[in-house]
Amino acid sequence: MNNKNIVLIGFMGCGKSIIGNELAKNFNFNFIDTDCIIEQQTNKSIEEIFNVFGEAYFRSLEKQIYADASKMKNCVISTGGGVIKDVQNIINLKKSGLIIYLKATPKKIYNNLKFDDKRPLLRNKNKFSTICSLLNEREHLYNKYADIIFDVNDDSPFILAKNIKNAILNR
Ligand code: S3P
């Protein structure tokens, strides 16, 4: 994995950030959370960006962040759940490293997000059914773009990071 990145993709609430942090420690890589970078650069929360400027503007910001992140090396990159909506994001990220899909069931995602109010796409909606329909729309893209697919339903982030590291090294 020398000079490559490890790119985590997957639905909101699947654990990309927490697992990514652990994975970065395991590889002694830097950890990058693209949503956090957007918030730092704009000095606004993701919700504010959606509310004030709209989703299309958010998508243009994240596209630029993915292009920038793809130029880095030895990073674990935790992406936003919508990264797969623009194939150019994936083309850039794939050039820079390995794409790992953290696959979770709607039930697991719902459990992780049931008290969360920071995801504009799930706000003021029936959360479980929105998760199901959005995941249904996106799942084939997560599967298609992944180099490795990893089930994250059962184990702790600590164990998952160790297992993902082994899967990468034994690939
Ligand atoms: C989004 C996922 C969020 C964030 C934004 C849009 C999506 O990131 O980028 O709310 O379209 O799935 P997480 O996957 O980290 O929740």
Tab-separated table of N, CA and C and ligand atoms in Angstrom:
chain	number	residue	atom	x	y	z
A	1	MET	N	0.816	-1.218	0.000
A	1	MET	CA	0.000	0.000	0.000
A	1	MET	C	0.849	1.268	0.000
A	2	ASN	N	2.155	1.086	-0.260
A	2	ASN	CA	3.016	2.264	-0.205
A	2	ASN	C	2.625	3.297	-1.259
A	3	ASN	N	2.476	4.555	-0.814
A	3	ASN	CA	2.116	5.672	-1.694
A	3	ASN	C	0.712	5.591	-2.275
A	4	LYS	N	-0.091	4.713	-1.730
A	4	LYS	CA	-1.492	4.594	-2.162
A	4	LYS	C	-2.400	5.114	-1.045
A	5	ASN	N	-3.648	5.352	-1.397
A	5	ASN	CA	-4.653	5.679	-0.380
A	5	ASN	C	-5.597	4.502	-0.182
A	6	ILE	N	-6.261	4.521	0.959
A	6	ILE	CA	-7.352	3.575	1.200
A	6	ILE	C	-8.610	4.434	1.284
A	7	VAL	N	-9.547	4.173	0.390
A	7	VAL	CA	-10.725	5.032	0.275
A	7	VAL	C	-11.950	4.262	0.764
A	8	LEU	N	-12.608	4.799	1.782
A	8	LEU	CA	-13.790	4.112	2.319
A	8	LEU	C	-15.048	4.721	1.739
A	9	ILE	N	-15.875	3.881	1.141
A	9	ILE	CA	-17.169	4.344	0.640
A	9	ILE	C	-18.270	3.559	1.359
A	10	GLY	N	-19.464	4.112	1.345
A	10	GLY	CA	-20.593	3.416	1.960
A	10	GLY	C	-21.649	4.401	2.396
A	11	PHE	N	-22.783	3.865	2.765
A	11	PHE	CA	-23.941	4.694	3.109
A	11	PHE	C	-23.670	5.494	4.390
A	12	MET	N	-24.404	6.599	4.550
A	12	MET	CA	-24.348	7.364	5.804
A	12	MET	C	-24.512	6.415	6.994
A	13	GLY	N	-23.720	6.647	8.014
A	13	GLY	CA	-23.913	5.885	9.254
A	13	GLY	C	-23.381	4.467	9.222
A	14	CYS	N	-22.611	4.104	8.199
A	14	CYS	CA	-22.080	2.729	8.166
A	14	CYS	C	-20.790	2.617	8.987
A	15	GLY	N	-20.236	3.763	9.403
A	15	GLY	CA	-19.043	3.727	10.262
A	15	GLY	C	-17.753	4.109	9.557
A	16	LYS	N	-17.852	4.804	8.422
A	16	LYS	CA	-16.638	5.144	7.653
A	16	LYS	C	-15.625	5.924	8.502
A	17	SER	N	-16.116	6.894	9.281
A	17	SER	CA	-15.168	7.748	10.014
A	17	SER	C	-14.498	6.986	11.151
A	18	ILE	N	-15.286	6.285	11.924
A	18	ILE	CA	-14.727	5.619	13.102
A	18	ILE	C	-13.839	4.442	12.695
A	19	ILE	N	-14.284	3.696	11.706
A	19	ILE	CA	-13.469	2.561	11.227
A	19	ILE	C	-12.225	3.116	10.510
A	20	GLY	N	-12.424	4.192	9.753
A	20	GLY	CA	-11.321	4.802	9.016
A	20	GLY	C	-10.216	5.295	9.932
A	21	ASN	N	-10.617	5.883	11.053
A	21	ASN	CA	-9.643	6.344	12.035
A	21	ASN	C	-8.788	5.201	12.546
A	22	GLU	N	-9.439	4.095	12.870
A	22	GLU	CA	-8.727	2.904	13.360
A	22	GLU	C	-7.802	2.353	12.281
A	23	LEU	N	-8.323	2.306	11.061
A	23	LEU	CA	-7.559	1.751	9.944
A	23	LEU	C	-6.299	2.600	9.692
A	24	ALA	N	-6.464	3.908	9.806
A	24	ALA	CA	-5.321	4.807	9.601
A	24	ALA	C	-4.240	4.518	10.649
A	25	LYS	N	-4.659	4.275	11.900
A	25	LYS	CA	-3.679	3.943	12.948
A	25	LYS	C	-2.964	2.646	12.589
A	26	ASN	N	-3.733	1.662	12.111
A	26	ASN	CA	-3.159	0.358	11.747
A	26	ASN	C	-2.101	0.453	10.650
A	27	PHE	N	-2.334	1.338	9.697
A	27	PHE	CA	-1.402	1.469	8.572
A	27	PHE	C	-0.375	2.582	8.796
A	28	ASN	N	-0.558	3.307	9.911
A	28	ASN	CA	0.256	4.500	10.139
A	28	ASN	C	0.087	5.510	8.984
A	29	PHE	N	-1.146	5.654	8.549
A	29	PHE	CA	-1.523	6.588	7.481
A	29	PHE	C	-2.197	7.811	8.113
A	30	ASN	N	-2.291	8.900	7.365
A	30	ASN	CA	-3.109	10.038	7.817
A	30	ASN	C	-4.573	9.718	7.570
A	31	PHE	N	-5.428	10.283	8.403
A	31	PHE	CA	-6.866	10.082	8.229
A	31	PHE	C	-7.506	11.363	7.704
A	32	ILE	N	-8.274	11.214	6.629
A	32	ILE	CA	-8.968	12.375	6.048
A	32	ILE	C	-10.463	12.095	6.007
A	33	ASP	N	-11.239	12.994	6.570
A	33	ASP	CA	-12.702	12.873	6.497
A	33	ASP	C	-13.188	14.019	5.609
A	34	THR	N	-13.688	13.668	4.431
A	34	THR	CA	-13.960	14.726	3.441
A	34	THR	C	-15.073	15.689	3.895
A	35	ASP	N	-16.066	15.171	4.623
A	35	ASP	CA	-17.106	16.078	5.145
A	35	ASP	C	-16.493	17.093	6.116
A	36	CYS	N	-15.567	16.617	6.963
A	36	CYS	CA	-14.909	17.531	7.921
A	36	CYS	C	-14.107	18.597	7.185
A	37	ILE	N	-13.444	18.195	6.102
A	37	ILE	CA	-12.655	19.188	5.348
A	37	ILE	C	-13.589	20.259	4.768
A	38	ILE	N	-14.733	19.815	4.225
A	38	ILE	CA	-15.687	20.791	3.672
A	38	ILE	C	-16.145	21.763	4.777
A	39	GLU	N	-16.417	21.215	5.957
A	39	GLU	CA	-16.881	22.078	7.057
A	39	GLU	C	-15.792	23.055	7.485
A	40	GLN	N	-14.546	22.555	7.515
A	40	GLN	CA	-13.437	23.447	7.905
A	40	GLN	C	-13.224	24.529	6.856
A	41	GLN	N	-13.241	24.123	5.593
A	41	GLN	CA	-12.931	25.101	4.530
A	41	GLN	C	-14.013	26.168	4.387
A	42	THR	N	-15.269	25.790	4.612
A	42	THR	CA	-16.359	26.759	4.423
A	42	THR	C	-16.746	27.429	5.737
A	43	ASN	N	-16.242	26.834	6.833
A	43	ASN	CA	-16.633	27.313	8.161
A	43	ASN	C	-18.154	27.199	8.362
A	44	LYS	N	-18.733	26.192	7.727
A	44	LYS	CA	-20.177	25.943	7.842
A	44	LYS	C	-20.404	24.450	8.039
A	45	SER	N	-21.496	24.108	8.696
A	45	SER	CA	-21.809	22.684	8.837
A	45	SER	C	-22.408	22.182	7.516
A	46	ILE	N	-22.373	20.853	7.336
A	46	ILE	CA	-22.959	20.254	6.120
A	46	ILE	C	-24.449	20.642	6.027
A	47	GLU	N	-25.133	20.611	7.169
A	47	GLU	CA	-26.564	20.993	7.174
A	47	GLU	C	-26.766	22.410	6.673
A	48	GLU	N	-25.929	23.322	7.190
A	48	GLU	CA	-26.044	24.727	6.767
A	48	GLU	C	-25.812	24.859	5.264
A	49	ILE	N	-24.802	24.148	4.768
A	49	ILE	CA	-24.496	24.238	3.327
A	49	ILE	C	-25.708	23.760	2.518
A	50	PHE	N	-26.294	22.621	2.926
A	50	PHE	CA	-27.487	22.110	2.225
A	50	PHE	C	-28.622	23.124	2.320
A	51	ASN	N	-28.841	23.642	3.535
A	51	ASN	CA	-30.008	24.511	3.748
A	51	ASN	C	-29.878	25.845	3.016
A	52	VAL	N	-28.685	26.417	3.078
A	52	VAL	CA	-28.525	27.770	2.540
A	52	VAL	C	-28.220	27.747	1.039
A	53	PHE	N	-27.343	26.817	0.621
A	53	PHE	CA	-26.870	26.848	-0.784
A	53	PHE	C	-27.441	25.718	-1.637
A	54	GLY	N	-27.974	24.688	-0.973
A	54	GLY	CA	-28.594	23.582	-1.717
A	54	GLY	C	-27.645	22.413	-1.947
A	55	GLU	N	-28.239	21.286	-2.311
A	55	GLU	CA	-27.451	20.053	-2.484
A	55	GLU	C	-26.452	20.161	-3.636
A	56	ALA	N	-26.874	20.788	-4.747
A	56	ALA	CA	-25.982	20.833	-5.919
A	56	ALA	C	-24.679	21.549	-5.569
A	57	TYR	N	-24.789	22.599	-4.759
A	57	TYR	CA	-23.584	23.334	-4.357
A	57	TYR	C	-22.698	22.438	-3.480
A	58	PHE	N	-23.343	21.715	-2.549
A	58	PHE	CA	-22.573	20.777	-1.718
A	58	PHE	C	-21.842	19.762	-2.592
A	59	ARG	N	-22.531	19.242	-3.602
A	59	ARG	CA	-21.915	18.226	-4.483
A	59	ARG	C	-20.710	18.802	-5.230
A	60	SER	N	-20.779	20.074	-5.589
A	60	SER	CA	-19.635	20.667	-6.287
A	60	SER	C	-18.455	20.841	-5.318
A	61	LEU	N	-18.753	21.184	-4.069
A	61	LEU	CA	-17.669	21.295	-3.079
A	61	LEU	C	-17.028	19.935	-2.846
A	62	GLU	N	-17.866	18.903	-2.685
A	62	GLU	CA	-17.269	17.594	-2.368
A	62	GLU	C	-16.483	17.058	-3.569
A	63	LYS	N	-16.947	17.377	-4.762
A	63	LYS	CA	-16.220	16.913	-5.954
A	63	LYS	C	-14.782	17.446	-5.946
A	64	GLN	N	-14.640	18.724	-5.596
A	64	GLN	CA	-13.304	19.332	-5.553
A	64	GLN	C	-12.446	18.679	-4.455
A	65	ILE	N	-13.076	18.392	-3.309
A	65	ILE	CA	-12.326	17.770	-2.196
A	65	ILE	C	-11.831	16.377	-2.610
A	66	TYR	N	-12.679	15.623	-3.325
A	66	TYR	CA	-12.244	14.280	-3.764
A	66	TYR	C	-11.086	14.398	-4.761
A	67	ALA	N	-11.162	15.389	-5.632
A	67	ALA	CA	-10.076	15.583	-6.609
A	67	ALA	C	-8.783	15.922	-5.856
A	68	ASP	N	-8.878	16.791	-4.850
A	68	ASP	CA	-7.680	17.166	-4.067
A	68	ASP	C	-7.151	15.964	-3.280
A	69	ALA	N	-8.068	15.232	-2.640
A	69	ALA	CA	-7.659	14.096	-1.794
A	69	ALA	C	-6.980	13.028	-2.639
A	70	SER	N	-7.391	12.911	-3.897
A	70	SER	CA	-6.816	11.893	-4.782
A	70	SER	C	-5.352	12.167	-5.100
A	71	LYS	N	-4.932	13.390	-4.858
A	71	LYS	CA	-3.516	13.722	-5.137
A	71	LYS	C	-2.630	13.390	-3.939
A	72	MET	N	-3.241	13.028	-2.843
A	72	MET	CA	-2.449	12.720	-1.638
A	72	MET	C	-1.998	11.265	-1.656
A	73	LYS	N	-1.157	10.935	-0.684
A	73	LYS	CA	-0.629	9.569	-0.602
A	73	LYS	C	-0.698	9.096	0.838
A	74	ASN	N	-0.756	7.798	1.008
A	74	ASN	CA	-0.723	7.204	2.350
A	74	ASN	C	-1.779	7.798	3.285
A	75	CYS	N	-2.984	7.913	2.776
A	75	CYS	CA	-4.094	8.416	3.586
A	75	CYS	C	-5.224	7.395	3.585
A	76	VAL	N	-5.946	7.343	4.698
A	76	VAL	CA	-7.253	6.690	4.687
A	76	VAL	C	-8.262	7.817	4.489
A	77	ILE	N	-9.048	7.708	3.427
A	77	ILE	CA	-10.002	8.775	3.092
A	77	ILE	C	-11.422	8.283	3.356
A	78	SER	N	-12.083	8.930	4.304
A	78	SER	CA	-13.487	8.615	4.560
A	78	SER	C	-14.344	9.560	3.728
A	79	THR	N	-15.117	9.012	2.810
A	79	THR	CA	-15.901	9.841	1.883
A	79	THR	C	-17.325	10.048	2.415
A	80	GLY	N	-18.055	10.964	1.805
A	80	GLY	CA	-19.478	11.113	2.111
A	80	GLY	C	-20.259	10.040	1.352
A	81	GLY	N	-21.429	9.692	1.880
A	81	GLY	CA	-22.221	8.612	1.280
A	81	GLY	C	-22.610	8.862	-0.170
A	82	GLY	N	-22.571	10.150	-0.594
A	82	GLY	CA	-22.987	10.482	-1.955
A	82	GLY	C	-21.844	10.484	-2.955
A	83	VAL	N	-20.663	10.036	-2.546
A	83	VAL	CA	-19.492	10.077	-3.448
A	83	VAL	C	-19.754	9.355	-4.763
A	84	ILE	N	-20.590	8.330	-4.715
A	84	ILE	CA	-20.829	7.497	-5.906
A	84	ILE	C	-21.794	8.157	-6.901
A	85	LYS	N	-22.352	9.324	-6.523
A	85	LYS	CA	-23.321	9.978	-7.411
A	85	LYS	C	-22.654	10.596	-8.646
A	86	ASP	N	-21.341	10.818	-8.556
A	86	ASP	CA	-20.619	11.399	-9.696
A	86	ASP	C	-19.438	10.488	-10.022
A	87	VAL	N	-19.475	9.885	-11.190
A	87	VAL	CA	-18.457	8.884	-11.536
A	87	VAL	C	-17.048	9.482	-11.553
A	88	GLN	N	-16.953	10.787	-11.819
A	88	GLN	CA	-15.623	11.424	-11.824
A	88	GLN	C	-14.954	11.326	-10.442
A	89	ASN	N	-15.760	11.408	-9.387
A	89	ASN	CA	-15.201	11.244	-8.029
A	89	ASN	C	-14.511	9.888	-7.919
A	90	ILE	N	-15.185	8.878	-8.440
A	90	ILE	CA	-14.663	7.510	-8.314
A	90	ILE	C	-13.438	7.332	-9.209
A	91	ILE	N	-13.494	7.904	-10.398
A	91	ILE	CA	-12.330	7.798	-11.295
A	91	ILE	C	-11.092	8.390	-10.600
A	92	ASN	N	-11.259	9.567	-10.006
A	92	ASN	CA	-10.129	10.209	-9.318
A	92	ASN	C	-9.649	9.367	-8.138
A	93	LEU	N	-10.581	8.944	-7.324
A	93	LEU	CA	-10.201	8.224	-6.100
A	93	LEU	C	-9.591	6.863	-6.420
A	94	LYS	N	-10.110	6.208	-7.436
A	94	LYS	CA	-9.590	4.880	-7.807
A	94	LYS	C	-8.143	4.969	-8.281
A	95	LYS	N	-7.831	6.058	-8.965
A	95	LYS	CA	-6.446	6.241	-9.420
A	95	LYS	C	-5.494	6.328	-8.240
A	96	SER	N	-5.998	6.832	-7.113
A	96	SER	CA	-5.112	7.093	-5.975
A	96	SER	C	-5.009	5.911	-5.027
A	97	GLY	N	-5.815	4.883	-5.221
A	97	GLY	CA	-5.716	3.763	-4.275
A	97	GLY	C	-6.846	2.770	-4.379
A	98	LEU	N	-7.078	2.145	-3.236
A	98	LEU	CA	-8.009	1.023	-3.172
A	98	LEU	C	-9.343	1.493	-2.592
A	99	ILE	N	-10.439	1.063	-3.215
A	99	ILE	CA	-11.758	1.485	-2.724
A	99	ILE	C	-12.409	0.349	-1.941
A	100	ILE	N	-12.760	0.651	-0.706
A	100	ILE	CA	-13.363	-0.365	0.160
A	100	ILE	C	-14.803	0.052	0.475
A	101	TYR	N	-15.738	-0.798	0.154
A	101	TYR	CA	-17.148	-0.526	0.481
A	101	TYR	C	-17.482	-1.140	1.839
A	102	LEU	N	-17.865	-0.298	2.777
A	102	LEU	CA	-18.295	-0.770	4.092
A	102	LEU	C	-19.800	-0.993	4.022
A	103	LYS	N	-20.168	-2.246	3.961
A	103	LYS	CA	-21.547	-2.603	3.654
A	103	LYS	C	-22.334	-2.883	4.937
A	104	ALA	N	-23.414	-2.129	5.123
A	104	ALA	CA	-24.253	-2.315	6.314
A	104	ALA	C	-25.710	-2.465	5.891
A	105	THR	N	-26.475	-3.169	6.704
A	105	THR	CA	-27.904	-3.328	6.411
A	105	THR	C	-28.652	-2.039	6.795
A	106	PRO	N	-29.853	-1.850	6.231
A	106	PRO	CA	-30.649	-0.683	6.629
A	106	PRO	C	-30.893	-0.652	8.146
A	107	LYS	N	-31.065	-1.835	8.735
A	107	LYS	CA	-31.322	-1.902	10.182
A	107	LYS	C	-30.127	-1.377	10.978
A	108	LYS	N	-28.937	-1.802	10.566
A	108	LYS	CA	-27.706	-1.350	11.235
A	108	LYS	C	-27.541	0.167	11.066
A	109	ILE	N	-27.777	0.624	9.841
A	109	ILE	CA	-27.637	2.060	9.559
A	109	ILE	C	-28.643	2.852	10.393
A	110	TYR	N	-29.868	2.345	10.429
A	110	TYR	CA	-30.905	3.036	11.210
A	110	TYR	C	-30.502	3.105	12.680
A	111	ASN	N	-30.019	1.994	13.202
A	111	ASN	CA	-29.605	1.984	14.615
A	111	ASN	C	-28.501	2.996	14.879
A	112	ASN	N	-27.573	3.094	13.945
A	112	ASN	CA	-26.470	4.061	14.120
A	112	ASN	C	-26.953	5.503	14.023
A	113	LEU	N	-28.024	5.727	13.254
A	113	LEU	CA	-28.420	7.122	12.962
A	113	LEU	C	-29.733	7.541	13.615
A	114	LYS	N	-30.326	6.670	14.420
A	114	LYS	CA	-31.693	6.999	14.871
A	114	LYS	C	-31.758	8.299	15.690
A	115	PHE	N	-30.675	8.648	16.395
A	115	PHE	CA	-30.697	9.898	17.168
A	115	PHE	C	-29.936	11.029	16.467
A	116	ASP	N	-29.515	10.774	15.238
A	116	ASP	CA	-28.696	11.757	14.522
A	116	ASP	C	-29.589	12.787	13.821
A	117	ASP	N	-29.200	14.058	13.902
A	117	ASP	CA	-29.973	15.062	13.154
A	117	ASP	C	-29.052	15.883	12.248
A	118	LYS	N	-27.905	15.293	11.900
A	118	LYS	CA	-26.921	16.047	11.102
A	118	LYS	C	-26.901	15.636	9.629
A	119	ARG	N	-27.808	14.731	9.248
A	119	ARG	CA	-27.835	14.296	7.848
A	119	ARG	C	-29.040	14.927	7.161
A	120	PRO	N	-28.813	15.994	6.366
A	120	PRO	CA	-29.936	16.705	5.755
A	120	PRO	C	-30.839	15.811	4.910
A	121	LEU	N	-30.274	14.776	4.288
A	121	LEU	CA	-31.104	13.916	3.422
A	121	LEU	C	-32.067	13.045	4.219
A	122	LEU	N	-31.825	12.923	5.531
A	122	LEU	CA	-32.695	12.058	6.341
A	122	LEU	C	-33.574	12.865	7.292
A	123	ARG	N	-33.416	14.157	7.245
A	123	ARG	CA	-34.118	15.012	8.193
A	123	ARG	C	-35.580	15.208	7.820
A	124	ASN	N	-36.434	15.275	8.849
A	124	ASN	CA	-37.872	15.503	8.639
A	124	ASN	C	-38.499	14.484	7.689
A	125	LYS	N	-37.958	13.280	7.714
A	125	LYS	CA	-38.514	12.220	6.862
A	125	LYS	C	-38.658	10.989	7.734
A	126	ASN	N	-39.387	10.006	7.235
A	126	ASN	CA	-39.384	8.728	7.925
A	126	ASN	C	-37.996	8.125	7.706
A	127	LYS	N	-37.216	8.095	8.783
A	127	LYS	CA	-35.795	7.781	8.621
A	127	LYS	C	-35.577	6.387	8.046
A	128	PHE	N	-36.262	5.388	8.614
A	128	PHE	CA	-35.987	4.020	8.170
A	128	PHE	C	-36.348	3.838	6.698
A	129	SER	N	-37.518	4.346	6.302
A	129	SER	CA	-37.902	4.107	4.907
A	129	SER	C	-37.039	4.940	3.950
A	130	THR	N	-36.577	6.111	4.380
A	130	THR	CA	-35.678	6.893	3.520
A	130	THR	C	-34.332	6.178	3.370
A	131	ILE	N	-33.840	5.612	4.475
A	131	ILE	CA	-32.584	4.843	4.396
A	131	ILE	C	-32.763	3.689	3.399
A	132	CYS	N	-33.885	2.965	3.523
A	132	CYS	CA	-34.114	1.805	2.643
A	132	CYS	C	-34.157	2.234	1.179
A	133	SER	N	-34.880	3.311	0.868
A	133	SER	CA	-35.035	3.639	-0.553
A	133	SER	C	-33.755	4.236	-1.129
A	134	LEU	N	-33.058	5.053	-0.331
A	134	LEU	CA	-31.801	5.641	-0.820
A	134	LEU	C	-30.731	4.558	-0.979
A	135	LEU	N	-30.683	3.631	-0.050
A	135	LEU	CA	-29.698	2.541	-0.141
A	135	LEU	C	-30.006	1.671	-1.362
A	136	ASN	N	-31.283	1.449	-1.592
A	136	ASN	CA	-31.712	0.678	-2.746
A	136	ASN	C	-31.254	1.327	-4.065
A	137	GLU	N	-31.357	2.657	-4.091
A	137	GLU	CA	-30.914	3.414	-5.274
A	137	GLU	C	-29.400	3.328	-5.474
A	138	ARG	N	-28.668	3.312	-4.361
A	138	ARG	CA	-27.211	3.492	-4.443
A	138	ARG	C	-26.403	2.212	-4.364
A	139	GLU	N	-26.994	1.167	-3.803
A	139	GLU	CA	-26.187	-0.006	-3.454
A	139	GLU	C	-25.426	-0.591	-4.648
A	140	HIS	N	-26.073	-0.632	-5.819
A	140	HIS	CA	-25.377	-1.232	-6.967
A	140	HIS	C	-24.124	-0.435	-7.335
A	141	LEU	N	-24.141	0.868	-7.044
A	141	LEU	CA	-22.957	1.687	-7.352
A	141	LEU	C	-21.839	1.435	-6.341
A	142	TYR	N	-22.202	1.349	-5.058
A	142	TYR	CA	-21.168	1.013	-4.055
A	142	TYR	C	-20.507	-0.327	-4.425
A	143	ASN	N	-21.353	-1.301	-4.785
A	143	ASN	CA	-20.829	-2.633	-5.130
A	143	ASN	C	-19.928	-2.563	-6.368
A	144	LYS	N	-20.409	-1.819	-7.353
A	144	LYS	CA	-19.705	-1.771	-8.637
A	144	LYS	C	-18.327	-1.110	-8.518
A	145	TYR	N	-18.239	-0.062	-7.697
A	145	TYR	CA	-16.993	0.708	-7.646
A	145	TYR	C	-15.974	0.149	-6.650
A	146	ALA	N	-16.404	-0.810	-5.824
A	146	ALA	CA	-15.512	-1.282	-4.750
A	146	ALA	C	-14.481	-2.279	-5.260
A	147	ASP	N	-13.252	-2.168	-4.739
A	147	ASP	CA	-12.249	-3.210	-4.956
A	147	ASP	C	-12.428	-4.317	-3.915
A	148	ILE	N	-12.853	-3.913	-2.724
A	148	ILE	CA	-13.125	-4.883	-1.659
A	148	ILE	C	-14.459	-4.485	-1.013
A	149	ILE	N	-15.298	-5.478	-0.745
A	149	ILE	CA	-16.564	-5.208	-0.049
A	149	ILE	C	-16.464	-5.840	1.337
A	150	PHE	N	-16.787	-5.048	2.341
A	150	PHE	CA	-16.607	-5.535	3.704
A	150	PHE	C	-17.884	-5.384	4.518
A	151	ASP	N	-18.357	-6.485	5.061
A	151	ASP	CA	-19.566	-6.453	5.887
A	151	ASP	C	-19.240	-5.853	7.260
A	152	VAL	N	-19.925	-4.764	7.627
A	152	VAL	CA	-19.590	-4.092	8.892
A	152	VAL	C	-20.716	-4.212	9.921
A	153	ASN	N	-21.585	-5.207	9.732
A	153	ASN	CA	-22.765	-5.274	10.599
A	153	ASN	C	-22.480	-5.770	12.015
A	154	ASP	N	-21.478	-6.620	12.172
A	154	ASP	CA	-21.381	-7.330	13.446
A	154	ASP	C	-20.252	-6.903	14.384
A	155	ASP	N	-19.075	-6.611	13.837
A	155	ASP	CA	-17.930	-6.432	14.728
A	155	ASP	C	-17.719	-4.973	15.133
A	156	SER	N	-16.860	-4.784	16.142
A	156	SER	CA	-16.533	-3.425	16.607
A	156	SER	C	-15.599	-2.759	15.584
A	157	PRO	N	-15.537	-1.424	15.581
A	157	PRO	CA	-14.634	-0.729	14.663
A	157	PRO	C	-13.186	-1.205	14.808
A	158	PHE	N	-12.787	-1.505	16.044
A	158	PHE	CA	-11.421	-1.952	16.311
A	158	PHE	C	-11.132	-3.271	15.576
A	159	ILE	N	-12.043	-4.222	15.743
A	159	ILE	CA	-11.884	-5.541	15.084
A	159	ILE	C	-11.998	-5.377	13.566
A	160	LEU	N	-12.974	-4.572	13.139
A	160	LEU	CA	-13.171	-4.384	11.689
A	160	LEU	C	-11.920	-3.812	11.038
A	161	ALA	N	-11.303	-2.842	11.699
A	161	ALA	CA	-10.098	-2.230	11.121
A	161	ALA	C	-9.000	-3.277	10.963
A	162	LYS	N	-8.842	-4.126	11.971
A	162	LYS	CA	-7.818	-5.189	11.868
A	162	LYS	C	-8.141	-6.134	10.709
A	163	ASN	N	-9.414	-6.521	10.601
A	163	ASN	CA	-9.819	-7.452	9.535
A	163	ASN	C	-9.677	-6.818	8.148
A	164	ILE	N	-10.018	-5.547	8.056
A	164	ILE	CA	-9.895	-4.862	6.758
A	164	ILE	C	-8.415	-4.765	6.385
A	165	LYS	N	-7.585	-4.476	7.372
A	165	LYS	CA	-6.140	-4.412	7.088
A	165	LYS	C	-5.660	-5.764	6.524
A	166	ASN	N	-6.057	-6.856	7.173
A	166	ASN	CA	-5.652	-8.184	6.684
A	166	ASN	C	-6.165	-8.440	5.271
A	167	ALA	N	-7.421	-8.044	5.041
A	167	ALA	CA	-7.999	-8.260	3.698
A	167	ALA	C	-7.211	-7.483	2.650
A	168	ILE	N	-6.774	-6.277	2.998
A	168	ILE	CA	-5.999	-5.467	2.040
A	168	ILE	C	-4.634	-6.118	1.794
A	169	LEU	N	-3.990	-6.536	2.875
A	169	LEU	CA	-2.634	-7.074	2.724
A	169	LEU	C	-2.631	-8.450	2.039
A	170	ASN	N	-3.717	-9.198	2.215
A	170	ASN	CA	-3.776	-10.551	1.605
A	170	ASN	C	-4.386	-10.548	0.216
A	171	ARG	N	-4.651	-9.401	-0.288
A	171	ARG	CA	-5.369	-9.286	-1.558
A	171	ARG	C	-4.535	-9.797	-2.726
B	1	S3P	C1	-24.468	12.345	2.237
B	1	S3P	C2	-23.703	11.765	3.227
B	1	S3P	C3	-23.086	12.553	4.302
B	1	S3P	C4	-22.805	13.980	3.830
B	1	S3P	C5	-24.048	14.604	3.285
B	1	S3P	C6	-24.630	13.812	2.103
B	1	S3P	C7	-25.098	11.460	1.217
B	1	S3P	O1	-21.861	11.944	4.705
B	1	S3P	O2	-21.796	13.985	2.862
B	1	S3P	O3	-24.988	14.679	4.332
B	1	S3P	O4	-25.506	11.941	0.160
B	1	S3P	O5	-25.169	10.230	1.480
B	1	S3P	P1	-21.784	10.590	5.585
B	1	S3P	O6	-21.849	9.449	4.640
B	1	S3P	O7	-20.464	10.697	6.262
B	1	S3P	O8	-22.918	10.631	6.538
